[in-house]
Amino acid sequence: MDQHGIFKSVCPLDCPDQCGLLLHKVDGKVVKVEGDSEHPVTKGNICNKVRNMTERIYDENRLKYPLKRVGAKGEGRFERISWSEAIDTITSRWKSLIQTDGPESILPYSFYGNMGRLNAEGMDRRFFNRLGASQLERSICNSAGTAGYRYTMGGSFGTDPEDTIHSKLIIFWGINAASTNMHQVVLAQKARKENGAKIVVIDVHKNQTGRLADWFIPILPGTDSALALGIMHILFAENMVDASFLQQYTIGYDELREHVIQYDPTIVSEITGVPVEDIYKLARMYGKTSPSFIRIGNGPQHHDNGGMFVRTISCLPALTGQWLIKGGGAIKGNSGYLALNSSKLQLPRLLKNKQTRVINMNQLGEALLTLNPPVKSLFVYSSNPAVVAPEGNKVRKGLEREDLFVVVHDLFLTESAKYADIVLPATSSFENTDVYTSYWHHYLQIQQPVIEPYGESKSNVSVFRLLAKGMGFEEAAFEETEVEMIKQAINQVPNPYLDGIDYETLIKKQYVKAKVKPLFPGKLRTPSGKIELYSKRMKANGHPPLPTYIPIVHHGDHPYHFIPAPNHNFLNSTFSNNQKHISLEKEPRLHMNSKDAGACDIEDGDLVRVWNQRGECLLKVSVGENALPGVVVTQGLWADIEGTKQLVNTLTPDRIADMGGGATFFSGRVSVEKIYSAI
Ligand SMILES: Nc1nc2c(c(=O)[nH]1)N[C@H]1C(S)=C(S)[C@@H](COP(=O)(O)OP(=O)(O)OC[C@H]3O[C@@H](n4cnc5c(=O)[nH]c(N)nc54)[C@H](O)[C@@H]3O)O[C@H]1N2
Ligand SMILES: Nc1nc2c(c(=O)[nH]1)N[C@H]1C(S)=C(S)[C@@H](COP(=O)(O)OP(=O)(O)OC[C@H]3O[C@@H](n4cnc5c(=O)[nH]c(N)nc54)[C@H](O)[C@@H]3O)O[C@H]1N2
Ligand code: SF4
Ligand SMILES: [Mo]
């Protein structure tokens, strides 16, 4: 491995942009991370978070060795142990649990702390399939929306973002793209500059993205489907629909036309808080501008009705025939184009058709506290459930259980790791070999190790290889190298968009684009092969077959709707423990409308208690007009440093959304009371 030089790399974070990076290495260390100007989409621009990545990978608190707990659970006192002691402790405990309680007493808990496909969902899946452990339903992020989009469009296939520079109207619908998908904003701004495109933002919070819009439309939480149905009402009533597209490429447009008559703009205005004249203005703008493009965000699908939200919005481009126009359409997610060979990567056959139980990751606390037969061991990797999962107090109570054997594999002693019996140090992605697929742009990328593993840290792939050995698993699948795994995953994939793409090409080119062609003319993967405005499959699954507004659950008497969204300088809880990123973000704030604040004598900078039946937080208030009355908003999943009480997920519900087992982080309610005034 060269000790000096500039190396191509890829951003490993769970962010749609999946930027190309250049790592500058001096004396064996990465000294600078910059964007790779040769990346066809991200073109050398990267965000602040990753420009400061060296602060994280060389943070003095990064884990160097395996640890065992010597203090109480949650206290954070640990002692160094060797890898062999760590693996022996884990595997002997698991062997005895399998004897006494069966393999389903063991539960993996992971998400996309690192998006590399081998490390995020490769060797781990092989291992837990072979073990016959309980399965985790990984539905904390976008699964409700993905299910909703699939009903309409047949899978995660949308517009090519590179084409959106041709769009004349760009709607950011429930996405804080300036923070969470910055290159879509760059493309939109290019379209604005070169084409006179208009940028519209529809959100419950006028945040970084709302502030750059030509038109910001504030909306009440969880009511977006009603707005979309109101737009459809006007599109049909004023004959702004593309009849020939509807006829050729959709089913159910006659039913839909009849159905949306009930969504009169006056009624929609009452539901959404959007003035009637604005509903007309938006519908006419959408009906008359082409190409128009909707970037469908994750925010509104983190509600009780989140699946139906995406299902409904995704009907809009069909009504105006936008899918036939370059730069028109929508993106919810584009992962379908880059689907790898997951059965070869994950080897579900190792499960031998056993029907092991499935536990929804959004209900971790409930599962740890109430499941029978109980979960006796939890293996957490690439995720930080003590901060990111809803019903945070239940999660911690579960993690405190004396009879629960917890292992956490991470780069840091996260809040979750503090509850572990054994902590294992993880490599950063720059130390690994892996393959990456974006869920927004259409490029496959490769990571080869640029630096040596930090201390004694190991990648997820290596850890699961060691665990397999410790358990005595003899399948060759656990011996495979990373390169062999990548070949299994990408060579001869049953996905026409990846035809002819192989490992060798990827190594040579670093960025390889899927062979994407327009969706139409063509057949979708819906039962009818068309866009399903009416879905029999939804009906069979107990949903209204036509797009429908279903109000979110109104639970408890708390006056404010609570939206605890992500922030600019962290990525979920990643970076919330790195001083540089904390100092950029400063402190968590509760954004409150001035009318609400005035009514309870709260002023800017005051400390308030935010509480409900689940828990409480102490936060400083920002008073202004950025949130509507009745709505309070926070940004960022802040670490719960002792005594600060800033863990927003102590307040969020673990109800499951309408589709896909999704999370409902934004459908909760809270009360707010002043503790003391700003000095
Ligand atoms: N900087 C940064 N980037 C990130 C992340 C991060 O934490 N920080 N997280 C990454 C991950 S894992 C994901 S999934 C994506 C998520 O990124 P986004 O798709 O942007 O989703 P969110 O940030 O969850 O929410 C987006 C917006 O939805 C709004 N919102 C909430 N409820 C409603 C509603 O009912 N209606 C409407 N119209 N708006 C609503 C919120 O105010 C917020 O502005 O970002 C990724 N990128
Ligand atoms: N209130 C509220 N809660 C939310 C959200 C919200 O908007 N509001 N967003 C939700 C969403 S969309 C998501 S996706 C989830 C995300 O939740 P998580 O997936 O838990 O994301 P992170 O908080 O970034 O934690 C990732 C962890 O993985 C570790 N890690 C990174 N790389 C590796 C690796 O290679 N190996 C191992 N073993 N560990 C690694 C990191 O150090 C970090 O501690 O949070 C959800 N929680
Ligand atoms: S977090 Fe997103 S915007 Fe930032 S470098 Fe990574 S992929 Fe690019
Ligand atoms: Mo996410």
PDB file of C-alpha atoms in Angstrom, residues 25-245:
ATOM      1  CA  LYS A  25      -2.545  10.558   1.833  1.00  0.00           C
ATOM      2  CA  VAL A  26       0.706  11.595   3.473  1.00  0.00           C
ATOM      3  CA  ASP A  27       2.875   9.273   5.583  1.00  0.00           C
ATOM      4  CA  GLY A  28       0.184   6.614   5.636  1.00  0.00           C
ATOM      5  CA  LYS A  29      -2.566   8.969   6.872  1.00  0.00           C
ATOM      6  CA  VAL A  30      -5.451  10.657   5.104  1.00  0.00           C
ATOM      7  CA  VAL A  31      -4.790  14.376   5.543  1.00  0.00           C
ATOM      8  CA  LYS A  32      -7.482  15.753   3.280  1.00  0.00           C
ATOM      9  CA  VAL A  33     -10.794  14.622   1.795  1.00  0.00           C
ATOM     10  CA  GLU A  34     -12.038  16.434  -1.282  1.00  0.00           C
ATOM     11  CA  GLY A  35     -14.576  15.856  -4.020  1.00  0.00           C
ATOM     12  CA  ASP A  36     -13.502  14.106  -7.215  1.00  0.00           C
ATOM     13  CA  SER A  37     -14.133  16.474 -10.092  1.00  0.00           C
ATOM     14  CA  GLU A  38     -14.227  13.473 -12.452  1.00  0.00           C
ATOM     15  CA  HIS A  39     -17.352  12.080 -10.832  1.00  0.00           C
ATOM     16  CA  PRO A  40     -20.035  12.566 -13.516  1.00  0.00           C
ATOM     17  CA  VAL A  41     -22.765  13.737 -11.132  1.00  0.00           C
ATOM     18  CA  THR A  42     -21.159  15.097  -7.989  1.00  0.00           C
ATOM     19  CA  LYS A  43     -18.343  16.780  -9.930  1.00  0.00           C
ATOM     20  CA  GLY A  44     -16.002  17.595  -7.107  1.00  0.00           C
ATOM     21  CA  ASN A  45     -18.496  19.207  -4.724  1.00  0.00           C
ATOM     22  CA  ILE A  46     -18.901  17.577  -1.364  1.00  0.00           C
ATOM     23  CA  CYS A  47     -20.580  18.571   1.875  1.00  0.00           C
ATOM     24  CA  ASN A  48     -18.967  19.965   4.976  1.00  0.00           C
ATOM     25  CA  LYS A  49     -19.587  16.769   6.914  1.00  0.00           C
ATOM     26  CA  VAL A  50     -17.275  14.749   4.747  1.00  0.00           C
ATOM     27  CA  ARG A  51     -14.784  17.517   4.037  1.00  0.00           C
ATOM     28  CA  ASN A  52     -14.183  17.229   7.780  1.00  0.00           C
ATOM     29  CA  MET A  53     -14.084  13.419   7.735  1.00  0.00           C
ATOM     30  CA  THR A  54     -10.425  13.274   8.868  1.00  0.00           C
ATOM     31  CA  GLU A  55     -11.589  14.744  12.187  1.00  0.00           C
ATOM     32  CA  ARG A  56     -13.731  11.644  12.600  1.00  0.00           C
ATOM     33  CA  ILE A  57     -11.445   8.906  11.367  1.00  0.00           C
ATOM     34  CA  TYR A  58      -8.567  10.171  13.528  1.00  0.00           C
ATOM     35  CA  ASP A  59     -10.720  11.326  16.442  1.00  0.00           C
ATOM     36  CA  GLU A  60      -8.937  10.480  19.690  1.00  0.00           C
ATOM     37  CA  ASN A  61     -12.063   8.703  20.895  1.00  0.00           C
ATOM     38  CA  ARG A  62     -12.127   6.218  18.032  1.00  0.00           C
ATOM     39  CA  LEU A  63     -12.109   2.619  19.242  1.00  0.00           C
ATOM     40  CA  LYS A  64      -8.803   0.797  18.802  1.00  0.00           C
ATOM     41  CA  TYR A  65      -9.317  -2.548  20.537  1.00  0.00           C
ATOM     42  CA  PRO A  66     -12.093  -4.899  21.571  1.00  0.00           C
ATOM     43  CA  LEU A  67     -13.495  -4.117  25.016  1.00  0.00           C
ATOM     44  CA  LYS A  68     -15.463  -5.883  27.698  1.00  0.00           C
ATOM     45  CA  ARG A  69     -17.788  -4.158  30.082  1.00  0.00           C
ATOM     46  CA  VAL A  70     -16.666  -3.769  33.696  1.00  0.00           C
ATOM     47  CA  GLY A  71     -19.199  -1.139  34.852  1.00  0.00           C
ATOM     48  CA  ALA A  72     -22.987  -1.153  34.899  1.00  0.00           C
ATOM     49  CA  LYS A  73     -24.900  -1.258  31.620  1.00  0.00           C
ATOM     50  CA  GLY A  74     -24.988   2.243  30.170  1.00  0.00           C
ATOM     51  CA  GLU A  75     -22.245   3.529  32.447  1.00  0.00           C
ATOM     52  CA  GLY A  76     -19.483   3.262  29.848  1.00  0.00           C
ATOM     53  CA  ARG A  77     -16.710   1.543  31.842  1.00  0.00           C
ATOM     54  CA  PHE A  78     -14.785  -0.999  29.805  1.00  0.00           C
ATOM     55  CA  GLU A  79     -11.499  -2.903  29.766  1.00  0.00           C
ATOM     56  CA  ARG A  80      -9.330  -3.877  26.806  1.00  0.00           C
ATOM     57  CA  ILE A  81      -9.441  -7.512  25.688  1.00  0.00           C
ATOM     58  CA  SER A  82      -7.961  -9.416  22.741  1.00  0.00           C
ATOM     59  CA  TRP A  83      -9.889 -10.302  19.586  1.00  0.00           C
ATOM     60  CA  SER A  84      -9.672 -13.981  20.416  1.00  0.00           C
ATOM     61  CA  GLU A  85     -11.178 -13.419  23.857  1.00  0.00           C
ATOM     62  CA  ALA A  86     -13.909 -11.268  22.300  1.00  0.00           C
ATOM     63  CA  ILE A  87     -14.827 -13.831  19.634  1.00  0.00           C
ATOM     64  CA  ASP A  88     -14.629 -16.710  22.159  1.00  0.00           C
ATOM     65  CA  THR A  89     -16.876 -14.892  24.602  1.00  0.00           C
ATOM     66  CA  ILE A  90     -19.462 -14.139  21.926  1.00  0.00           C
ATOM     67  CA  THR A  91     -19.492 -17.538  20.241  1.00  0.00           C
ATOM     68  CA  SER A  92     -19.506 -19.555  23.448  1.00  0.00           C
ATOM     69  CA  ARG A  93     -22.397 -17.464  24.739  1.00  0.00           C
ATOM     70  CA  TRP A  94     -24.277 -17.947  21.483  1.00  0.00           C
ATOM     71  CA  LYS A  95     -23.592 -21.681  21.395  1.00  0.00           C
ATOM     72  CA  SER A  96     -25.061 -22.060  24.849  1.00  0.00           C
ATOM     73  CA  LEU A  97     -28.044 -19.807  24.002  1.00  0.00           C
ATOM     74  CA  ILE A  98     -28.742 -21.909  20.917  1.00  0.00           C
ATOM     75  CA  GLN A  99     -28.817 -24.995  23.195  1.00  0.00           C
ATOM     76  CA  THR A 100     -31.096 -23.475  25.816  1.00  0.00           C
ATOM     77  CA  ASP A 101     -33.248 -20.982  23.906  1.00  0.00           C
ATOM     78  CA  GLY A 102     -32.717 -21.677  20.221  1.00  0.00           C
ATOM     79  CA  PRO A 103     -31.055 -19.439  17.609  1.00  0.00           C
ATOM     80  CA  GLU A 104     -34.008 -17.057  17.439  1.00  0.00           C
ATOM     81  CA  SER A 105     -33.047 -15.768  20.876  1.00  0.00           C
ATOM     82  CA  ILE A 106     -30.294 -13.898  18.982  1.00  0.00           C
ATOM     83  CA  LEU A 107     -31.193 -10.711  17.088  1.00  0.00           C
ATOM     84  CA  PRO A 108     -28.980  -8.708  14.703  1.00  0.00           C
ATOM     85  CA  TYR A 109     -29.610  -4.942  14.636  1.00  0.00           C
ATOM     86  CA  SER A 110     -28.040  -3.005  11.799  1.00  0.00           C
ATOM     87  CA  PHE A 111     -28.580  -0.271   9.285  1.00  0.00           C
ATOM     88  CA  TYR A 112     -26.490   1.693   6.786  1.00  0.00           C
ATOM     89  CA  GLY A 113     -23.740   3.329   8.878  1.00  0.00           C
ATOM     90  CA  ASN A 114     -21.632   2.342   5.875  1.00  0.00           C
ATOM     91  CA  MET A 115     -23.402   1.865   2.541  1.00  0.00           C
ATOM     92  CA  GLY A 116     -20.823  -0.572   1.149  1.00  0.00           C
ATOM     93  CA  ARG A 117     -22.872  -3.538   0.012  1.00  0.00           C
ATOM     94  CA  LEU A 118     -20.560  -6.256   1.355  1.00  0.00           C
ATOM     95  CA  ASN A 119     -20.256  -4.656   4.759  1.00  0.00           C
ATOM     96  CA  ALA A 120     -23.831  -3.423   5.073  1.00  0.00           C
ATOM     97  CA  GLU A 121     -25.707  -6.450   3.772  1.00  0.00           C
ATOM     98  CA  GLY A 122     -23.330  -9.153   2.610  1.00  0.00           C
ATOM     99  CA  MET A 123     -21.312 -11.327   4.928  1.00  0.00           C
ATOM    100  CA  ASP A 124     -23.542 -10.406   7.904  1.00  0.00           C
ATOM    101  CA  ARG A 125     -26.624 -11.712   6.124  1.00  0.00           C
ATOM    102  CA  ARG A 126     -24.851 -14.944   5.228  1.00  0.00           C
ATOM    103  CA  PHE A 127     -23.848 -15.354   8.862  1.00  0.00           C
ATOM    104  CA  PHE A 128     -27.233 -14.683  10.445  1.00  0.00           C
ATOM    105  CA  ASN A 129     -29.009 -16.811   7.820  1.00  0.00           C
ATOM    106  CA  ARG A 130     -26.708 -19.715   8.679  1.00  0.00           C
ATOM    107  CA  LEU A 131     -27.217 -19.088  12.389  1.00  0.00           C
ATOM    108  CA  GLY A 132     -31.008 -19.084  12.006  1.00  0.00           C
ATOM    109  CA  ALA A 133     -31.270 -15.964  14.156  1.00  0.00           C
ATOM    110  CA  SER A 134     -34.385 -13.815  14.450  1.00  0.00           C
ATOM    111  CA  GLN A 135     -34.618 -11.564  11.412  1.00  0.00           C
ATOM    112  CA  LEU A 136     -34.684  -7.810  11.541  1.00  0.00           C
ATOM    113  CA  GLU A 137     -37.196  -5.923   9.407  1.00  0.00           C
ATOM    114  CA  ARG A 138     -35.019  -2.992   8.341  1.00  0.00           C
ATOM    115  CA  SER A 139     -37.749  -0.431   7.999  1.00  0.00           C
ATOM    116  CA  ILE A 140     -36.479   2.617   9.905  1.00  0.00           C
ATOM    117  CA  CYS A 141     -35.773   4.736   6.837  1.00  0.00           C
ATOM    118  CA  ASN A 142     -37.766   4.702   3.622  1.00  0.00           C
ATOM    119  CA  SER A 143     -39.716   1.450   3.561  1.00  0.00           C
ATOM    120  CA  ALA A 144     -43.224   2.937   3.792  1.00  0.00           C
ATOM    121  CA  GLY A 145     -42.544   5.233   0.862  1.00  0.00           C
ATOM    122  CA  THR A 146     -40.815   2.517  -1.111  1.00  0.00           C
ATOM    123  CA  ALA A 147     -43.880   0.302  -0.742  1.00  0.00           C
ATOM    124  CA  GLY A 148     -46.176   3.172  -1.748  1.00  0.00           C
ATOM    125  CA  TYR A 149     -44.092   4.002  -4.807  1.00  0.00           C
ATOM    126  CA  ARG A 150     -43.947   0.334  -5.804  1.00  0.00           C
ATOM    127  CA  TYR A 151     -47.750   0.080  -5.873  1.00  0.00           C
ATOM    128  CA  THR A 152     -47.875   2.941  -8.373  1.00  0.00           C
ATOM    129  CA  MET A 153     -44.665   2.489 -10.368  1.00  0.00           C
ATOM    130  CA  GLY A 154     -43.644  -1.141  -9.823  1.00  0.00           C
ATOM    131  CA  GLY A 155     -40.303  -0.503  -8.129  1.00  0.00           C
ATOM    132  CA  SER A 156     -37.677   2.101  -7.247  1.00  0.00           C
ATOM    133  CA  PHE A 157     -37.351   3.549 -10.737  1.00  0.00           C
ATOM    134  CA  GLY A 158     -37.558   7.268 -11.359  1.00  0.00           C
ATOM    135  CA  THR A 159     -36.044  10.094 -13.359  1.00  0.00           C
ATOM    136  CA  ASP A 160     -32.323  10.197 -14.088  1.00  0.00           C
ATOM    137  CA  PRO A 161     -31.176  13.096 -11.883  1.00  0.00           C
ATOM    138  CA  GLU A 162     -28.691  14.165 -14.553  1.00  0.00           C
ATOM    139  CA  ASP A 163     -31.693  14.977 -16.772  1.00  0.00           C
ATOM    140  CA  THR A 164     -33.219  17.339 -14.236  1.00  0.00           C
ATOM    141  CA  ILE A 165     -31.146  20.238 -15.538  1.00  0.00           C
ATOM    142  CA  HIS A 166     -33.776  20.300 -18.297  1.00  0.00           C
ATOM    143  CA  SER A 167     -36.675  20.660 -15.872  1.00  0.00           C
ATOM    144  CA  LYS A 168     -38.652  23.891 -15.840  1.00  0.00           C
ATOM    145  CA  LEU A 169     -40.431  23.245 -12.560  1.00  0.00           C
ATOM    146  CA  ILE A 170     -38.759  21.454  -9.678  1.00  0.00           C
ATOM    147  CA  ILE A 171     -40.782  20.608  -6.601  1.00  0.00           C
ATOM    148  CA  PHE A 172     -38.916  19.540  -3.485  1.00  0.00           C
ATOM    149  CA  TRP A 173     -41.729  17.821  -1.646  1.00  0.00           C
ATOM    150  CA  GLY A 174     -40.878  17.033   1.977  1.00  0.00           C
ATOM    151  CA  ILE A 175     -37.141  16.884   1.460  1.00  0.00           C
ATOM    152  CA  ASN A 176     -34.542  19.134   3.042  1.00  0.00           C
ATOM    153  CA  ALA A 177     -32.370  18.683  -0.024  1.00  0.00           C
ATOM    154  CA  ALA A 178     -29.966  21.531   0.780  1.00  0.00           C
ATOM    155  CA  SER A 179     -28.791  19.317   3.651  1.00  0.00           C
ATOM    156  CA  THR A 180     -29.728  15.817   2.525  1.00  0.00           C
ATOM    157  CA  ASN A 181     -29.341  15.711  -1.295  1.00  0.00           C
ATOM    158  CA  MET A 182     -27.186  18.762  -2.095  1.00  0.00           C
ATOM    159  CA  HIS A 183     -26.406  17.790  -5.687  1.00  0.00           C
ATOM    160  CA  GLN A 184     -30.100  17.726  -6.554  1.00  0.00           C
ATOM    161  CA  VAL A 185     -30.111  21.339  -5.397  1.00  0.00           C
ATOM    162  CA  VAL A 186     -27.052  22.082  -7.552  1.00  0.00           C
ATOM    163  CA  LEU A 187     -28.857  20.588 -10.577  1.00  0.00           C
ATOM    164  CA  ALA A 188     -32.040  22.528  -9.760  1.00  0.00           C
ATOM    165  CA  GLN A 189     -30.102  25.747  -9.485  1.00  0.00           C
ATOM    166  CA  LYS A 190     -28.487  25.057 -12.831  1.00  0.00           C
ATOM    167  CA  ALA A 191     -31.954  24.510 -14.328  1.00  0.00           C
ATOM    168  CA  ARG A 192     -33.088  27.779 -12.758  1.00  0.00           C
ATOM    169  CA  LYS A 193     -30.126  29.682 -14.139  1.00  0.00           C
ATOM    170  CA  GLU A 194     -30.101  28.162 -17.608  1.00  0.00           C
ATOM    171  CA  ASN A 195     -33.805  27.411 -18.180  1.00  0.00           C
ATOM    172  CA  GLY A 196     -35.552  29.819 -15.900  1.00  0.00           C
ATOM    173  CA  ALA A 197     -36.851  26.847 -13.909  1.00  0.00           C
ATOM    174  CA  LYS A 198     -38.917  27.585 -10.810  1.00  0.00           C
ATOM    175  CA  ILE A 199     -38.082  25.853  -7.533  1.00  0.00           C
ATOM    176  CA  VAL A 200     -41.022  25.104  -5.230  1.00  0.00           C
ATOM    177  CA  VAL A 201     -40.573  23.642  -1.751  1.00  0.00           C
ATOM    178  CA  ILE A 202     -43.443  22.054   0.190  1.00  0.00           C
ATOM    179  CA  ASP A 203     -42.512  21.454   3.804  1.00  0.00           C
ATOM    180  CA  VAL A 204     -43.694  21.851   7.377  1.00  0.00           C
ATOM    181  CA  HIS A 205     -40.537  23.814   8.159  1.00  0.00           C
ATOM    182  CA  LYS A 206     -38.925  26.670   6.261  1.00  0.00           C
ATOM    183  CA  ASN A 207     -35.412  25.306   6.631  1.00  0.00           C
ATOM    184  CA  GLN A 208     -32.253  25.543   4.485  1.00  0.00           C
ATOM    185  CA  THR A 209     -34.165  24.252   1.451  1.00  0.00           C
ATOM    186  CA  GLY A 210     -37.295  26.366   1.914  1.00  0.00           C
ATOM    187  CA  ARG A 211     -35.126  29.454   2.084  1.00  0.00           C
ATOM    188  CA  LEU A 212     -33.683  28.891  -1.393  1.00  0.00           C
ATOM    189  CA  ALA A 213     -37.072  28.301  -3.052  1.00  0.00           C
ATOM    190  CA  ASP A 214     -38.796  30.629  -5.480  1.00  0.00           C
ATOM    191  CA  TRP A 215     -41.946  29.645  -3.682  1.00  0.00           C
ATOM    192  CA  PHE A 216     -42.154  28.025  -0.268  1.00  0.00           C
ATOM    193  CA  ILE A 217     -45.466  26.378   0.604  1.00  0.00           C
ATOM    194  CA  PRO A 218     -45.899  25.574   4.299  1.00  0.00           C
ATOM    195  CA  ILE A 219     -48.176  22.638   4.982  1.00  0.00           C
ATOM    196  CA  LEU A 220     -49.585  20.952   8.088  1.00  0.00           C
ATOM    197  CA  PRO A 221     -47.825  17.664   8.935  1.00  0.00           C
ATOM    198  CA  GLY A 222     -49.197  14.461   7.470  1.00  0.00           C
ATOM    199  CA  THR A 223     -51.637  16.195   5.088  1.00  0.00           C
ATOM    200  CA  ASP A 224     -49.666  16.099   1.820  1.00  0.00           C
ATOM    201  CA  SER A 225     -51.807  13.409   0.203  1.00  0.00           C
ATOM    202  CA  ALA A 226     -54.769  15.760   0.502  1.00  0.00           C
ATOM    203  CA  LEU A 227     -52.813  18.497  -1.271  1.00  0.00           C
ATOM    204  CA  ALA A 228     -51.843  16.125  -4.082  1.00  0.00           C
ATOM    205  CA  LEU A 229     -55.481  15.014  -4.422  1.00  0.00           C
ATOM    206  CA  GLY A 230     -56.569  18.661  -4.562  1.00  0.00           C
ATOM    207  CA  ILE A 231     -54.068  19.222  -7.369  1.00  0.00           C
ATOM    208  CA  MET A 232     -55.464  16.181  -9.220  1.00  0.00           C
ATOM    209  CA  HIS A 233     -58.991  17.554  -8.751  1.00  0.00           C
ATOM    210  CA  ILE A 234     -57.982  20.774 -10.509  1.00  0.00           C
ATOM    211  CA  LEU A 235     -55.914  19.018 -13.207  1.00  0.00           C
ATOM    212  CA  PHE A 236     -58.947  16.961 -14.214  1.00  0.00           C
ATOM    213  CA  ALA A 237     -61.475  19.779 -13.753  1.00  0.00           C
ATOM    214  CA  GLU A 238     -59.479  22.201 -15.888  1.00  0.00           C
ATOM    215  CA  ASN A 239     -58.470  19.569 -18.432  1.00  0.00           C
ATOM    216  CA  MET A 240     -54.760  19.861 -17.801  1.00  0.00           C
ATOM    217  CA  VAL A 241     -54.209  16.093 -17.995  1.00  0.00           C
ATOM    218  CA  ASP A 242     -52.438  14.267 -20.816  1.00  0.00           C
ATOM    219  CA  ALA A 243     -55.239  12.008 -22.054  1.00  0.00           C
ATOM    220  CA  SER A 244     -53.126  10.048 -24.505  1.00  0.00           C
ATOM    221  CA  PHE A 245     -50.464   9.249 -21.878  1.00  0.00           C
TER     222      PHE A 245
END
